[in-house]
C-alpha cells in the first residue's frame, strides 16, 4: 500500500471519527464553537498519530509557558525565602520587608489596575476593618463556646444578607463566591439523591461563572451548558426547556453575568423550575448589594431576581466582599428552606474523634475575617448602600455615554449593572483585543472575554475619579488601532485573542501550568 493511500485513509478516518463524535452536537452548538471542537479533535488525533505534530504542539506550549513565567517571575527574586530561616526576624525587619514589597502594587494604587477590590482602598472603612481584624486575629470559628463574639458576628452577617434578598430564608457564611456556589451545588446533589437521582445534572448558560463548573467537577454532577438568547444574552426558560430531563436537579442563573452585566430571566426561570419541581440557583455574587439597592431606588427597570419577588428561587450566592464593601473572604449562600441548608452538613459521629460537624466546607476559620466584615456592614448601613448604588449607577451611565461617543465602539448589550461590555461597532473592522492591548500599555488591565470577543469595564468606587482618564485613554487606543490595524496584540489581550483557536486540550494544559508557575518560588540565580 502506498504512503499516499495510507495517508488518504487516515484522513478519511479522521473525518468519520470527528463526524460521529460531533453529530449529536450540531443542533445545540454555535458554528464558531463547533469549528473549535472540530479543530481540537483533529489536532488531538494528529498529535497522537504523527510525532512531528505532537512535538510542534509541545514546543509551542513550552514557549507560551516560558512567556508566562517571564512576565510573572521575571529574572527571579533576590530576596526569595525557600527554607524557614534559622533565626526569626524582628518585627521591624518584617514590617520593612513588607513595606518594600507593597510598592509592587503601585499599579493598583494608581486606580488603573483592577484587582477585584470594589471599594476605595485606604478609606476610613478599610482602616476600621484593619483595626477590628487585629482585635479578633487570634480566634477560631470552630469553637463558638470559646469565642461567642465570633458566633454572633457570623450569625448576624448571614441574617442581614438574608433580610436583604429574602425574608424567612437562611444561609451559610462562605469564604467567597466559589464556596457559596459549591455549597448550593452540594445541596442540590444531596436532595437529588433523596429522590433517587444517581446521575444528577445542573443546567447553566455559557455565560455562567466557571465556579459552577468547578462545583460540578468536585461533586460528580453533570454540567449542561446551554446557549444564551442571541438577542439579549440571557438564559431563558425556552432555552432551558430543551435540556432539562429526569436527572436535572437545578438550573443556574446569573444576576448579573460576569462577562456582560446581564440578568438572566430569573422570573421566567423561577416559574419554569417550580413547574418542573427542580431548584433554581441565582448567582448574585457579582451583583450582591448593588442590584438590591438599585432595585430599592427603581433603577433596575423592574427586573426581578431574589426570593422576595421570585418564588421559584431556591438558593442564592451573595458576595459581601464586592459591592458590600467588606474585606475579601466573605460570601453568603442563602437557602429558601432550612431543610435545603441542612443538606450541605456532613456530621461525623462514629470515628475515634467523636462528634464533629462544621457549617461549610472548611473546618477552622479565622474569626478576624468575619469580625472585619461585620464591622463593614454596620459602618455602611442602609443609607450608605443606597448612596453606593446611586453612585455606581451614575458611573455606568457616564461610561455608556463615553462608549457611544467613540467612533468604532458600541455596547454588546445594555447591561443592568456591574459590567460594561464593549465591542467594535457593526460597521467597524476594529479588533477589540487590539484595543484592550493598547489600554494595557497605558496601564489599564480591563477584562477581556471571548465568544464573542468583548472588552469589559467592571465598575468600582475608583472609577468615580478615574472615568475621565479612562475616556481619554480609550479614545486614544481606538485611534491607534485604526491607524495600525495590522499590529499584533500583546499581554492578556493576546492570550484571549489566541484562545479562540488554540485546541482545548492545549489550553487545559497551559492553564494548569499557569497555576503551578504562580505558586513557584524563583530565586535569582
JSON list of N, CA and C in Angstrom, two decimals, residues 9 68 225 236 342 372:
[
{"chain": "A", "resi": 9, "resn": "UNK", "atom": "N", "xyz": [-6.39, 7.28, 3.64]},
{"chain": "A", "resi": 9, "resn": "UNK", "atom": "CA", "xyz": [-7.25, 6.51, 4.53]},
{"chain": "A", "resi": 9, "resn": "UNK", "atom": "C", "xyz": [-7.29, 7.12, 5.93]},
{"chain": "A", "resi": 68, "resn": "UNK", "atom": "N", "xyz": [4.86, 33.22, 30.10]},
{"chain": "A", "resi": 68, "resn": "UNK", "atom": "CA", "xyz": [4.08, 33.45, 31.33]},
{"chain": "A", "resi": 68, "resn": "UNK", "atom": "C", "xyz": [5.01, 33.57, 32.53]},
{"chain": "A", "resi": 225, "resn": "UNK", "atom": "N", "xyz": [-24.26, 22.92, 29.61]},
{"chain": "A", "resi": 225, "resn": "UNK", "atom": "CA", "xyz": [-24.16, 24.33, 29.25]},
{"chain": "A", "resi": 225, "resn": "UNK", "atom": "C", "xyz": [-25.08, 24.64, 28.08]},
{"chain": "A", "resi": 236, "resn": "UNK", "atom": "N", "xyz": [-32.96, 31.78, 29.18]},
{"chain": "A", "resi": 236, "resn": "UNK", "atom": "CA", "xyz": [-34.41, 31.87, 29.23]},
{"chain": "A", "resi": 236, "resn": "UNK", "atom": "C", "xyz": [-35.04, 30.49, 29.44]},
{"chain": "A", "resi": 342, "resn": "UNK", "atom": "N", "xyz": [-29.66, 22.18, 55.44]},
{"chain": "A", "resi": 342, "resn": "UNK", "atom": "CA", "xyz": [-29.21, 21.00, 56.19]},
{"chain": "A", "resi": 342, "resn": "UNK", "atom": "C", "xyz": [-28.55, 19.96, 55.28]},
{"chain": "A", "resi": 372, "resn": "UNK", "atom": "N", "xyz": [-14.22, 41.67, 60.82]},
{"chain": "A", "resi": 372, "resn": "UNK", "atom": "CA", "xyz": [-13.98, 42.85, 59.99]},
{"chain": "A", "resi": 372, "resn": "UNK", "atom": "C", "xyz": [-15.14, 43.08, 59.02]}
]
